[in-house]
C-alpha atoms as an extended CHARMM CRD file, in Angstrom:
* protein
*
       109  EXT
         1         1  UNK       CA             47.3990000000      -65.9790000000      -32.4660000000  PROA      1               0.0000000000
         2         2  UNK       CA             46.2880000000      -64.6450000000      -35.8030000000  PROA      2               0.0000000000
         3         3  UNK       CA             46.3030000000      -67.1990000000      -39.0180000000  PROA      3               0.0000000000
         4         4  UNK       CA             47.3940000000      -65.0700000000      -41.6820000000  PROA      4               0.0000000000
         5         5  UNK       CA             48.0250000000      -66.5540000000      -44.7950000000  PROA      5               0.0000000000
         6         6  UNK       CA             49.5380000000      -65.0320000000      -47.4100000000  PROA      6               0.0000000000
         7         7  UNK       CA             47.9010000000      -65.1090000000      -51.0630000000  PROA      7               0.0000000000
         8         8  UNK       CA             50.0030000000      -64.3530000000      -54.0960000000  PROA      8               0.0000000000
         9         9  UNK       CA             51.9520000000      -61.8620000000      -54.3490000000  PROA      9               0.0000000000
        10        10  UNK       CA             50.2050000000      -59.0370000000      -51.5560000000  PROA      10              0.0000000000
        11        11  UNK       CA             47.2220000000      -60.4020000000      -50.3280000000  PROA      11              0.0000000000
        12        12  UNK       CA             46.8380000000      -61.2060000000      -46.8030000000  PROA      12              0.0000000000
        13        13  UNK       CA             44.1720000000      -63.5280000000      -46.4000000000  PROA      13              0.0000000000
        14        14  UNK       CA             42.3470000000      -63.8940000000      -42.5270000000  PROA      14              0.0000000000
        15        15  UNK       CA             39.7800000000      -66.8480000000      -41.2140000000  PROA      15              0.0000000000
        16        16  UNK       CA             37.2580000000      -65.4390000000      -38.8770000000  PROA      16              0.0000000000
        17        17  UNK       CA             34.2480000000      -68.2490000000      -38.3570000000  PROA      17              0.0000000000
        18        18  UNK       CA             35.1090000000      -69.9240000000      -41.0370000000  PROA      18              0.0000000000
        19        19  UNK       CA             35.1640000000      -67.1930000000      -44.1260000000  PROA      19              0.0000000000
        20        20  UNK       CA             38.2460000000      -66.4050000000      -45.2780000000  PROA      20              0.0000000000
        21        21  UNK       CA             38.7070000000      -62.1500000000      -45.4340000000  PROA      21              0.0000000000
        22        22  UNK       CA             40.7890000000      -60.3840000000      -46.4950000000  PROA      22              0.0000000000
        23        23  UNK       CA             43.7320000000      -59.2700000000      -43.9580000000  PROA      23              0.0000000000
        24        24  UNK       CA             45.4090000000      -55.4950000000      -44.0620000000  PROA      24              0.0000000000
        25        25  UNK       CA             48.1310000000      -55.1820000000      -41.3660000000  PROA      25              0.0000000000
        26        26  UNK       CA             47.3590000000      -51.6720000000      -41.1580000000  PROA      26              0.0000000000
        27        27  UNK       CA             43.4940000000      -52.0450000000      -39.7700000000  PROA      27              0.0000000000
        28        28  UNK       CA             42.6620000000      -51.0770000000      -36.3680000000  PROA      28              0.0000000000
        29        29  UNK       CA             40.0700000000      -51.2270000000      -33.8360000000  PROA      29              0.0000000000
        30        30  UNK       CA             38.6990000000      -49.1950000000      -31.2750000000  PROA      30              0.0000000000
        31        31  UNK       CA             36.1200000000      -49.8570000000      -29.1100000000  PROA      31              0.0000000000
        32        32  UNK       CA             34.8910000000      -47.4070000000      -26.4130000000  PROA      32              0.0000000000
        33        33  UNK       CA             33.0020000000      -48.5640000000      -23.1370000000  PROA      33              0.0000000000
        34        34  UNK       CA             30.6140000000      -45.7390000000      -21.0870000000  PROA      34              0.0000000000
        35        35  UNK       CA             31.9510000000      -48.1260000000      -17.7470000000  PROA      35              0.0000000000
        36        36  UNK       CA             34.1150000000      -46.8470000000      -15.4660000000  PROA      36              0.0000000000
        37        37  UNK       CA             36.0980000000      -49.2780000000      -14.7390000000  PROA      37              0.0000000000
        38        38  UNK       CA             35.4870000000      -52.1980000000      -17.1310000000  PROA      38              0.0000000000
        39        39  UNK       CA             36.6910000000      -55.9770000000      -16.6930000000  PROA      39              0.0000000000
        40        40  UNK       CA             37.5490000000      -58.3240000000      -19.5480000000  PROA      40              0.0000000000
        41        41  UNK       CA             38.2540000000      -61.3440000000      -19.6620000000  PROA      41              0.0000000000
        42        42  UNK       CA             41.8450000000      -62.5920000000      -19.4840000000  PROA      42              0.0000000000
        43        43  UNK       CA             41.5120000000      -64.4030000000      -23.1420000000  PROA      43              0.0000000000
        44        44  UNK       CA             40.6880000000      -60.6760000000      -24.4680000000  PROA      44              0.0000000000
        45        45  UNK       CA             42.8920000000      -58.2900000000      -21.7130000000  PROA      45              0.0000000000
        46        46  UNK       CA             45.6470000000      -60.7090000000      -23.0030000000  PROA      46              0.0000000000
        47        47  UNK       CA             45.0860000000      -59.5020000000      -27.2040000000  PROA      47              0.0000000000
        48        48  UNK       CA             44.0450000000      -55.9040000000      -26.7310000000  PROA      48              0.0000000000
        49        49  UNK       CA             45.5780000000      -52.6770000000      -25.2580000000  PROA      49              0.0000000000
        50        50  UNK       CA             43.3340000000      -51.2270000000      -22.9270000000  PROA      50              0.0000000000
        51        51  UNK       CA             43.3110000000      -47.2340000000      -22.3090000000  PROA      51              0.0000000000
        52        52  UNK       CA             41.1540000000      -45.9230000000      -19.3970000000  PROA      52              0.0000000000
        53        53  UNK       CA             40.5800000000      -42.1160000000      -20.4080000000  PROA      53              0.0000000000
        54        54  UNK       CA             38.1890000000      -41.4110000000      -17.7220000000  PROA      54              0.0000000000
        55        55  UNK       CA             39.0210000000      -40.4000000000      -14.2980000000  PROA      55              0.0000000000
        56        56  UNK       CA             36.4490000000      -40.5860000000      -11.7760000000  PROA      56              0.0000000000
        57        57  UNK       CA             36.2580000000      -40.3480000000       -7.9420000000  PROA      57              0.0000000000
        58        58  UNK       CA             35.2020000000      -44.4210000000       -8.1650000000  PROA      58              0.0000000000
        59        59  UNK       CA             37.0210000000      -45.5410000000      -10.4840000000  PROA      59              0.0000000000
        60        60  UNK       CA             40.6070000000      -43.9390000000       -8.8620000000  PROA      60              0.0000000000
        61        61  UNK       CA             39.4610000000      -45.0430000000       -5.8840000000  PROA      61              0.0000000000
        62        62  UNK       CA             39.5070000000      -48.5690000000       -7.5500000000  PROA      62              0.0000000000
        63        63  UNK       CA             42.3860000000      -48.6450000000       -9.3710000000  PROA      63              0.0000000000
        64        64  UNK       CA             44.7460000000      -47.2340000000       -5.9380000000  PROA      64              0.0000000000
        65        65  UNK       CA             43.0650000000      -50.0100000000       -3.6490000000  PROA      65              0.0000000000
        66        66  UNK       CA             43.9340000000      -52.6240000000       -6.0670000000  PROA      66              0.0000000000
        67        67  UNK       CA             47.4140000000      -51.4290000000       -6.7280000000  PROA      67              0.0000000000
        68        68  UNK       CA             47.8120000000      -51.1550000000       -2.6620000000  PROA      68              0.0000000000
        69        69  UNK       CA             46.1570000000      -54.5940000000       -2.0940000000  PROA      69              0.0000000000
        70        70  UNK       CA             48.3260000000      -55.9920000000       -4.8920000000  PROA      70              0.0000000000
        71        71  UNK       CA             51.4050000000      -54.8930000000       -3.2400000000  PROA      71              0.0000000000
        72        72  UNK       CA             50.2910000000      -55.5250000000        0.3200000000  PROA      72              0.0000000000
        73        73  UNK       CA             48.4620000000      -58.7950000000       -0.0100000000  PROA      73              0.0000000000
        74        74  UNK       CA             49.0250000000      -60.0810000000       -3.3190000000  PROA      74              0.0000000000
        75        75  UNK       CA             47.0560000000      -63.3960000000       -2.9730000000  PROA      75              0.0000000000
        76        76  UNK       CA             43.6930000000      -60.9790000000       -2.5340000000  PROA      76              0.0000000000
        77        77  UNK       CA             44.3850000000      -59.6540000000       -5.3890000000  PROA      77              0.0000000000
        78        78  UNK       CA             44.3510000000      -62.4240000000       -7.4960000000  PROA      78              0.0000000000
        79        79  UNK       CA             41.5780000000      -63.8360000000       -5.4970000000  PROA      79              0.0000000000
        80        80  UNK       CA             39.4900000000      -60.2820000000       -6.4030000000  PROA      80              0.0000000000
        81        81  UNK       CA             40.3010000000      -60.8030000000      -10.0200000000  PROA      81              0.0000000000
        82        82  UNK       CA             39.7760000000      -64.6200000000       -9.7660000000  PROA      82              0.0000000000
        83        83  UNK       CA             36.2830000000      -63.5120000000       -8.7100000000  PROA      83              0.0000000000
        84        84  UNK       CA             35.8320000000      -60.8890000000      -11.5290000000  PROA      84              0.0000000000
        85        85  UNK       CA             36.6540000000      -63.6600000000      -13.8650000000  PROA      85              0.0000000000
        86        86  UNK       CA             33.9730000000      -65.9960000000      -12.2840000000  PROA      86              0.0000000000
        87        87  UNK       CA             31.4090000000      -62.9350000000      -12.2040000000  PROA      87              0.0000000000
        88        88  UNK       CA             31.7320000000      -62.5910000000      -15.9220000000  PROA      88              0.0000000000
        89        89  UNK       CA             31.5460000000      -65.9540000000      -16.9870000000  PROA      89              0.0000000000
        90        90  UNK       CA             28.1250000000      -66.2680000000      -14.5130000000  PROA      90              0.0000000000
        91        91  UNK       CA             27.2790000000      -63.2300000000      -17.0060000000  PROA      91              0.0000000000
        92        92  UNK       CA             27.9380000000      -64.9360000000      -20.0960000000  PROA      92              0.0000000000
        93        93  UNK       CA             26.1430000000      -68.2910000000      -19.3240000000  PROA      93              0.0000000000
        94        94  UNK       CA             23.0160000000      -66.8100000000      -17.7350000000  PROA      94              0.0000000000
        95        95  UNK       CA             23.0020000000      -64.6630000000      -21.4250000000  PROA      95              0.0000000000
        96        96  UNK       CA             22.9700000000      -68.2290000000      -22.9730000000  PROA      96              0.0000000000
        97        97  UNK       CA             20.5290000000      -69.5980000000      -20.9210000000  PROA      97              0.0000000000
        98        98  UNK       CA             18.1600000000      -67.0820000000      -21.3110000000  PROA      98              0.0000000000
        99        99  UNK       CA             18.5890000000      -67.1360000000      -24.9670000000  PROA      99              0.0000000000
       100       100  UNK       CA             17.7720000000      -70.8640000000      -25.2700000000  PROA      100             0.0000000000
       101       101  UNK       CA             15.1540000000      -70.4950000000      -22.4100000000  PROA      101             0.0000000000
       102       102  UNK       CA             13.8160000000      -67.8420000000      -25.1190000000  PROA      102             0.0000000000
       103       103  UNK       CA             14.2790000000      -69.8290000000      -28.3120000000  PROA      103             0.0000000000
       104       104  UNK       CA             12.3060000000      -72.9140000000      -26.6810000000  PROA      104             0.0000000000
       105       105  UNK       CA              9.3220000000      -70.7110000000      -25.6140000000  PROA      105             0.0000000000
       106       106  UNK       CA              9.3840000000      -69.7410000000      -29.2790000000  PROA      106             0.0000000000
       107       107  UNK       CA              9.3450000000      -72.9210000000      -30.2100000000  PROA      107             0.0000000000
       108       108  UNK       CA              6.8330000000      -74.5550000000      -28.1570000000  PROA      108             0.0000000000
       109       109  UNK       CA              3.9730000000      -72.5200000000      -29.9950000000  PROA      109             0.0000000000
């Protein structure tokens, strides 16, 4: 949920990490991904809509067997994305690992 605070009469006032900015309803964001068929994770799917303009051999492919395994075996499904989820987390903490593994070489000079 956002924390939008209003200030006087019209400003809109935003915290993001602990600066307050200022907050126009009418901003936007679009980010573009090169991946074919990208996975995010549920805290960001859940805030953001998601438009896949690229239509590939793979990445149809992809998107019919999940709709078919959905339908057919449901539990897999979830189990695939439950995975997905997993995958990307393993992603995210190696990242930080490697970063403090990095920062203590630096530091041991």
């Amino acid at each position: 949920s956002r924390a939008v605070v209003k200030r006087g009469r019209t400003a809109m006032i935003i915290k993001i990490g602990g600066e307050e900015v200022d907050y126009d309803a009418k901003f936007q964001l679009y980010l573009q991904s090169k991946l074919p068929n990208p996975h995010y994770r549920p805290e960001i799917a859940a805030q953001c809509t998601i438009i896949n303009f690229i239509v590939t051999p793979d990445g149809l492919e992809d998107q019919i067997l999940a709709m078919v395994v959905n339908v057919e075996k449901p539990e897999l499904e979830q189990q695939k994305q439950g995975l997905v989820r997993r995958q990307n987390d393993f992603k995210v903490t190696l990242s930080q690992l490697e970063d403090d593994l990095l920062s203590q070489l630096s530091a041991a000079d």
